[in-house]
mmCIF file of C-alpha atoms in Angstrom:
data_model
loop_
_atom_site.group_PDB
_atom_site.id
_atom_site.type_symbol
_atom_site.label_atom_id
_atom_site.label_comp_id
_atom_site.label_asym_id
_atom_site.label_seq_id
_atom_site.Cartn_x
_atom_site.Cartn_y
_atom_site.Cartn_z
ATOM 1 C CA MET E 1028 15.448 -37.788 -13.073
ATOM 2 C CA PRO E 1029 13.991 -41.293 -12.581
ATOM 3 C CA GLY E 1030 10.238 -41.397 -12.424
ATOM 4 C CA PHE E 1031 9.878 -37.938 -13.949
ATOM 5 C CA ASP E 1032 9.978 -38.496 -17.706
ATOM 6 C CA LYS E 1033 7.084 -36.088 -18.233
ATOM 7 C CA PRO E 1034 5.180 -33.438 -16.281
ATOM 8 C CA LEU E 1035 3.028 -34.873 -13.546
ATOM 9 C CA GLY E 1036 -0.656 -34.238 -13.197
ATOM 10 C CA PHE E 1037 -1.414 -36.502 -10.277
ATOM 11 C CA GLY E 1038 -1.240 -35.891 -6.572
ATOM 12 C CA ILE E 1039 -2.919 -32.538 -7.188
ATOM 13 C CA ALA E 1040 -4.957 -30.811 -4.523
ATOM 14 C CA PHE E 1041 -6.891 -28.861 -7.160
ATOM 15 C CA TRP E 1042 -8.936 -30.741 -9.717
ATOM 16 C CA PRO E 1043 -10.044 -29.565 -13.185
ATOM 17 C CA GLY E 1044 -13.513 -28.295 -13.843
ATOM 18 C CA GLY E 1045 -13.628 -26.130 -10.770
ATOM 19 C CA LYS E 1046 -13.848 -29.145 -8.428
ATOM 20 C CA THR E 1047 -12.087 -28.999 -5.113
ATOM 21 C CA PHE E 1048 -10.515 -31.420 -2.684
ATOM 22 C CA ALA E 1049 -9.852 -30.912 1.003
ATOM 23 C CA PRO E 1050 -7.282 -33.392 2.311
ATOM 24 C CA SER E 1051 -7.808 -32.478 5.948
ATOM 25 C CA GLY E 1052 -10.887 -31.277 7.740
ATOM 26 C CA GLY E 1053 -13.170 -31.308 4.704
ATOM 27 C CA ARG E 1054 -12.887 -27.555 4.163
ATOM 28 C CA ARG E 1055 -13.632 -26.475 0.620
ATOM 29 C CA MET E 1056 -10.567 -25.253 -1.242
ATOM 30 C CA PHE E 1057 -9.865 -22.692 -3.924
ATOM 31 C CA PRO E 1058 -11.092 -24.133 -7.270
ATOM 32 C CA ALA E 1059 -8.674 -24.745 -10.116
ATOM 33 C CA TYR E 1060 -9.274 -24.751 -13.846
ATOM 34 C CA PRO E 1061 -7.751 -26.901 -16.614
ATOM 35 C CA LEU E 1062 -5.897 -24.104 -18.407
ATOM 36 C CA ASP E 1063 -4.432 -22.830 -15.150
ATOM 37 C CA LEU E 1064 -3.155 -26.297 -14.237
ATOM 38 C CA ASP E 1065 -1.856 -27.021 -17.751
ATOM 39 C CA LEU E 1066 0.140 -23.786 -17.829
ATOM 40 C CA GLN E 1067 1.489 -24.467 -14.351
ATOM 41 C CA LEU E 1068 2.773 -27.888 -15.429
ATOM 42 C CA LEU E 1069 4.351 -26.439 -18.577
ATOM 43 C CA MET E 1070 5.997 -23.426 -16.975
ATOM 44 C CA ASN E 1071 7.230 -25.193 -13.860
ATOM 45 C CA GLN E 1072 7.970 -28.724 -15.017
ATOM 46 C CA GLN E 1073 8.652 -28.580 -18.767
ATOM 47 C CA TRP E 1074 10.018 -25.187 -19.757
ATOM 48 C CA ARG E 1075 13.192 -25.429 -17.695
ATOM 49 C CA SER E 1076 16.913 -25.006 -18.260
ATOM 50 C CA SER E 1077 20.027 -24.521 -16.149
ATOM 51 C CA ALA E 1078 20.232 -20.913 -17.327
ATOM 52 C CA LEU E 1079 16.689 -20.186 -16.176
ATOM 53 C CA ASP E 1080 17.433 -21.926 -12.883
ATOM 54 C CA LEU E 1081 20.077 -19.258 -12.262
ATOM 55 C CA LEU E 1082 18.358 -16.221 -13.790
ATOM 56 C CA LEU E 1083 14.696 -16.327 -12.820
ATOM 57 C CA PRO E 1084 15.099 -16.593 -9.018
ATOM 58 C CA VAL E 1085 16.777 -13.171 -9.102
ATOM 59 C CA PHE E 1086 13.442 -11.626 -10.129
ATOM 60 C CA SER E 1087 11.781 -13.094 -7.044
ATOM 61 C CA LEU E 1088 14.196 -11.290 -4.719
ATOM 62 C CA ARG E 1089 13.139 -7.929 -3.319
ATOM 63 C CA ALA E 1090 16.558 -6.781 -2.113
ATOM 64 C CA PRO E 1091 17.990 -6.154 -5.638
ATOM 65 C CA LEU E 1092 14.919 -4.098 -6.516
ATOM 66 C CA PHE E 1093 15.291 -1.821 -3.498
ATOM 67 C CA VAL E 1094 19.035 -1.494 -4.114
ATOM 68 C CA LEU E 1095 18.241 -0.463 -7.692
ATOM 69 C CA LEU E 1096 15.640 2.050 -6.518
ATOM 70 C CA ALA E 1097 18.113 3.500 -4.012
ATOM 71 C CA GLY E 1098 20.749 3.852 -6.713
ATOM 72 C CA LEU E 1099 18.297 5.540 -9.063
ATOM 73 C CA LEU E 1100 17.232 7.905 -6.282
ATOM 74 C CA VAL E 1101 20.831 8.976 -5.660
ATOM 75 C CA TRP E 1102 21.404 9.489 -9.385
ATOM 76 C CA ARG E 1103 18.166 11.383 -9.970
ATOM 77 C CA SER E 1104 18.737 13.528 -6.857
ATOM 78 C CA ALA E 1105 22.202 14.505 -8.076
ATOM 79 C CA LEU E 1106 20.777 15.322 -11.494
ATOM 80 C CA ARG E 1107 17.611 17.185 -10.572
ATOM 81 C CA GLY E 1108 17.663 17.837 -6.837
ATOM 82 C CA LYS E 1109 16.501 16.275 -3.589
ATOM 83 C CA GLY E 1110 12.865 16.792 -4.535
ATOM 84 C CA GLN E 1111 13.153 13.593 -6.566
ATOM 85 C CA ALA E 1112 12.878 11.640 -3.318
ATOM 86 C CA VAL E 1113 9.155 12.404 -3.131
ATOM 87 C CA TYR E 1114 8.477 10.441 -6.311
ATOM 88 C CA PHE E 1115 10.465 7.441 -5.133
ATOM 89 C CA ILE E 1116 8.618 7.532 -1.821
ATOM 90 C CA ALA E 1117 5.388 7.417 -3.830
ATOM 91 C CA LEU E 1118 6.656 4.307 -5.650
ATOM 92 C CA VAL E 1119 7.461 2.561 -2.375
ATOM 93 C CA LEU E 1120 4.101 3.554 -0.877
ATOM 94 C CA ALA E 1121 2.296 2.167 -3.907
ATOM 95 C CA MET E 1122 4.082 -1.154 -3.488
ATOM 96 C CA GLY E 1123 3.385 -1.158 0.245
ATOM 97 C CA VAL E 1124 -0.338 -0.588 -0.146
ATOM 98 C CA THR E 1125 -0.460 -3.207 -2.898
ATOM 99 C CA ASP E 1126 1.357 -5.708 -0.691
ATOM 100 C CA LEU E 1127 -1.040 -5.156 2.216
ATOM 101 C CA THR E 1128 -4.029 -5.511 -0.098
ATOM 102 C CA CYS E 1129 -2.669 -8.764 -1.520
ATOM 103 C CA ASN E 1130 -2.064 -10.197 1.937
ATOM 104 C CA ALA E 1131 -5.662 -9.469 2.914
ATOM 105 C CA VAL E 1132 -6.950 -11.234 -0.200
ATOM 106 C CA LYS E 1133 -4.532 -14.151 0.268
ATOM 107 C CA HIS E 1134 -5.912 -15.037 3.676
ATOM 108 C CA GLU E 1135 -9.471 -14.862 2.418
ATOM 109 C CA ALA E 1136 -8.804 -16.946 -0.712
ATOM 110 C CA GLY E 1137 -6.643 -19.519 1.052
ATOM 111 C CA ARG E 1138 -5.285 -21.127 -2.123
ATOM 112 C CA VAL E 1139 -2.474 -23.634 -1.555
ATOM 113 C CA ARG E 1140 0.799 -22.984 -3.378
ATOM 114 C CA PRO E 1141 1.831 -25.399 -6.158
ATOM 115 C CA GLN E 1142 4.876 -26.516 -4.165
ATOM 116 C CA HIS E 1143 2.445 -27.838 -1.550
ATOM 117 C CA ALA E 1144 -0.154 -29.151 -3.971
ATOM 118 C CA ILE E 1145 1.206 -30.676 -7.179
ATOM 119 C CA ALA E 1146 3.422 -33.755 -7.402
ATOM 120 C CA GLY E 1147 6.561 -33.132 -9.426
ATOM 121 C CA THR E 1148 6.656 -29.382 -8.776
ATOM 122 C CA TYR E 1149 10.099 -27.801 -8.755
ATOM 123 C CA TYR E 1150 10.891 -25.358 -5.961
ATOM 124 C CA GLN E 1151 13.875 -24.016 -4.078
ATOM 125 C CA ALA E 1152 14.899 -25.111 -0.594
ATOM 126 C CA SER E 1153 17.974 -23.529 1.027
ATOM 127 C CA GLY E 1154 19.014 -22.173 -2.356
ATOM 128 C CA GLN E 1155 18.866 -25.558 -4.096
ATOM 129 C CA TRP E 1156 16.342 -26.765 -6.648
ATOM 130 C CA VAL E 1157 14.367 -29.782 -5.461
ATOM 131 C CA ARG E 1158 11.283 -31.561 -6.740
ATOM 132 C CA LEU E 1159 8.234 -32.987 -5.022
ATOM 133 C CA PRO E 1160 8.143 -36.770 -5.303
ATOM 134 C CA ALA E 1161 5.856 -38.551 -7.742
ATOM 135 C CA ASP E 1162 3.845 -40.037 -4.872
ATOM 136 C CA TYR E 1163 3.435 -36.696 -3.051
ATOM 137 C CA THR E 1164 0.104 -36.345 -1.264
ATOM 138 C CA PRO E 1165 -1.099 -32.839 -0.314
ATOM 139 C CA ASP E 1166 -1.488 -32.417 3.419
ATOM 140 C CA ARG E 1167 -2.965 -28.927 3.723
ATOM 141 C CA ASP E 1168 -6.142 -27.204 2.601
ATOM 142 C CA ARG E 1169 -5.203 -23.563 3.159
ATOM 143 C CA GLY E 1170 -2.397 -21.441 1.760
ATOM 144 C CA THR E 1171 -1.368 -18.003 0.525
ATOM 145 C CA SER E 1172 -0.986 -18.521 -3.220
ATOM 146 C CA PHE E 1173 -3.739 -16.248 -4.596
ATOM 147 C CA PRO E 1174 -2.961 -13.565 -5.652
ATOM 148 C CA SER E 1175 0.784 -13.198 -6.210
ATOM 149 C CA ALA E 1176 2.026 -10.244 -4.165
ATOM 150 C CA HIS E 1177 5.303 -10.185 -6.109
ATOM 151 C CA ALA E 1178 3.412 -9.851 -9.397
ATOM 152 C CA ALA E 1179 1.097 -7.211 -7.952
ATOM 153 C CA ASN E 1180 3.879 -5.146 -6.396
ATOM 154 C CA SER E 1181 5.991 -5.194 -9.545
ATOM 155 C CA MET E 1182 2.998 -4.179 -11.664
ATOM 156 C CA ALA E 1183 2.024 -1.324 -9.322
ATOM 157 C CA LEU E 1184 5.627 -0.088 -9.420
ATOM 158 C CA THR E 1185 5.744 -0.377 -13.205
ATOM 159 C CA VAL E 1186 2.456 1.426 -13.854
ATOM 160 C CA LEU E 1187 3.275 4.320 -11.539
ATOM 161 C CA ALA E 1188 6.878 4.572 -12.785
ATOM 162 C CA MET E 1189 5.710 4.684 -16.401
ATOM 163 C CA CYS E 1190 3.289 7.469 -15.469
ATOM 164 C CA PHE E 1191 6.099 9.414 -13.791
ATOM 165 C CA TRP E 1192 8.606 8.744 -16.585
ATOM 166 C CA PRO E 1193 6.718 8.100 -19.866
ATOM 167 C CA ARG E 1194 9.930 7.200 -21.679
ATOM 168 C CA LEU E 1195 10.095 3.998 -19.621
ATOM 169 C CA ARG E 1196 6.974 2.641 -21.334
ATOM 170 C CA GLN E 1197 9.032 1.020 -24.077
ATOM 171 C CA GLY E 1198 10.684 -1.556 -21.832
ATOM 172 C CA LEU E 1199 9.681 -1.410 -18.175
ATOM 173 C CA TRP E 1200 6.658 -3.654 -18.796
ATOM 174 C CA ALA E 1201 9.141 -6.563 -18.933
ATOM 175 C CA LEU E 1202 9.720 -6.292 -15.168
ATOM 176 C CA PRO E 1203 6.318 -7.632 -13.994
ATOM 177 C CA VAL E 1204 6.407 -10.254 -16.759
ATOM 178 C CA LEU E 1205 9.729 -11.620 -15.528
ATOM 179 C CA VAL E 1206 8.668 -11.411 -11.888
ATOM 180 C CA GLY E 1207 5.453 -13.303 -12.594
ATOM 181 C CA TRP E 1208 7.281 -15.941 -14.620
ATOM 182 C CA SER E 1209 9.795 -16.406 -11.814
ATOM 183 C CA ARG E 1210 7.040 -17.082 -9.295
ATOM 184 C CA ILE E 1211 5.493 -19.812 -11.456
ATOM 185 C CA TYR E 1212 8.923 -21.253 -12.253
ATOM 186 C CA ALA E 1213 9.738 -21.449 -8.531
ATOM 187 C CA GLY E 1214 6.523 -23.298 -7.687
ATOM 188 C CA LYS E 1215 5.217 -20.421 -5.593
ATOM 189 C CA HIS E 1216 2.177 -19.536 -7.700
ATOM 190 C CA PHE E 1217 -0.219 -20.712 -10.370
ATOM 191 C CA PRO E 1218 -0.567 -18.592 -13.535
ATOM 192 C CA LEU E 1219 -3.998 -17.420 -12.357
ATOM 193 C CA ASP E 1220 -2.392 -16.099 -9.164
ATOM 194 C CA VAL E 1221 0.084 -14.086 -11.216
ATOM 195 C CA LEU E 1222 -2.605 -12.760 -13.555
ATOM 196 C CA ALA E 1223 -4.725 -11.654 -10.599
ATOM 197 C CA GLY E 1224 -1.666 -9.979 -9.078
ATOM 198 C CA TRP E 1225 -0.969 -8.085 -12.300
ATOM 199 C CA ILE E 1226 -4.558 -6.845 -12.512
ATOM 200 C CA LEU E 1227 -4.639 -5.783 -8.869
ATOM 201 C CA GLY E 1228 -1.240 -4.082 -9.108
ATOM 202 C CA ALA E 1229 -2.191 -2.233 -12.301
ATOM 203 C CA MET E 1230 -5.386 -0.948 -10.705
ATOM 204 C CA LEU E 1231 -3.662 0.250 -7.540
ATOM 205 C CA GLY E 1232 -0.746 1.768 -9.472
ATOM 206 C CA TRP E 1233 -3.200 3.703 -11.633
ATOM 207 C CA LEU E 1234 -5.186 4.842 -8.585
ATOM 208 C CA PHE E 1235 -1.964 6.119 -7.012
ATOM 209 C CA TRP E 1236 -1.251 8.060 -10.204
ATOM 210 C CA LEU E 1237 -4.722 9.643 -10.199
ATOM 211 C CA GLY E 1238 -4.332 10.533 -6.536
ATOM 212 C CA TRP E 1239 -0.873 11.982 -7.129
ATOM 213 C CA LYS E 1240 -2.130 14.243 -9.926
ATOM 214 C CA ARG E 1241 -4.533 15.796 -7.424
ATOM 215 C CA LEU E 1242 -2.049 15.932 -4.557
ATOM 216 C CA ALA E 1243 1.047 17.262 -6.356
ATOM 217 C CA PRO E 1244 -0.341 20.771 -7.070
ATOM 218 C CA ARG E 1245 -1.298 21.126 -3.402
ATOM 219 C CA LEU E 1246 2.271 20.238 -2.437
ATOM 220 C CA LYS E 1247 3.512 22.715 -5.069
ATOM 221 C CA LEU E 1248 5.337 19.920 -6.863
ATOM 222 C CA PRO E 1249 5.358 19.059 -10.568
ATOM 223 C CA ILE E 1250 3.245 16.061 -11.468
ATOM 224 C CA ARG E 1251 6.215 14.429 -13.206
ATOM 225 C CA PRO E 1252 9.737 14.428 -11.702
ATOM 226 C CA ASP E 1253 11.431 15.477 -14.949
ATOM 227 C CA ASP E 1254 9.898 18.913 -14.447
ATOM 228 C CA LEU E 1255 12.149 19.469 -11.422
ATOM 229 C CA TYR E 1256 15.482 21.125 -12.210
ATOM 230 C CA ARG E 1257 18.655 21.764 -10.293
ATOM 231 C CA PRO E 1258 20.651 24.553 -12.004
ATOM 232 C CA PHE E 1259 23.975 23.354 -10.580
ATOM 233 C CA LEU E 1260 23.935 20.215 -12.741
ATOM 234 C CA LEU E 1261 21.083 20.749 -15.152
ATOM 235 C CA PRO E 1262 20.057 24.278 -16.152
ATOM 236 C CA PRO E 1263 16.376 25.092 -16.662
ATOM 237 C CA PRO E 1264 15.020 24.776 -20.220
ATOM 238 C CA ASP E 1265 15.015 28.543 -20.795
ATOM 239 C CA CYS E 1266 18.692 28.893 -19.848
ATOM 240 C CA LYS E 1267 20.888 29.859 -22.827
#
């Protein structure tokens, strides 16, 4: 593309060294740091391909995740009984609480998204990839970039799911990694936003697990869903 032979580092609303710039109203903005900006330029403007343009946006969509969860719920319920629904409800609640927490932090932090801050940033508009012009000038001093709710929600889901089903620990960690990458690739977040989302999601997912271990015995439910059996399809372990 003409005028874009290399990643752009100008027209940025966040300046290295923790300095800030407020284009309107003089309000102090969220500080940025050199490594954060360098990674943003690499992951959004350099490390791109047509295959990634098609693949990564899928991990930013919530609908496929909920369809997958619904399918897994039906399968697990057929295998081990309707009691499995409680564990999936816990997963959704964990994501919901994480999302609300992120939104509260977002409005306090007020960090502007890269697609509204950095010249040359790639982002999607009406399903098409577009790029901010080289002479783009930021026109806002508040946003909802920090932290990434997508990264936080996916991490909370992953942590709690791996606690429920320990066998998932070998590969499920890739989900929040891909979700976080997709948000940087789409110009929605800086790497620091994603990292903060992962940390917040991991903490809340773990707190949900600790709370569930105390609540499950009171509900007369096993702590882990694999301990529920439905004899019609899966006999109990002591059945010969």
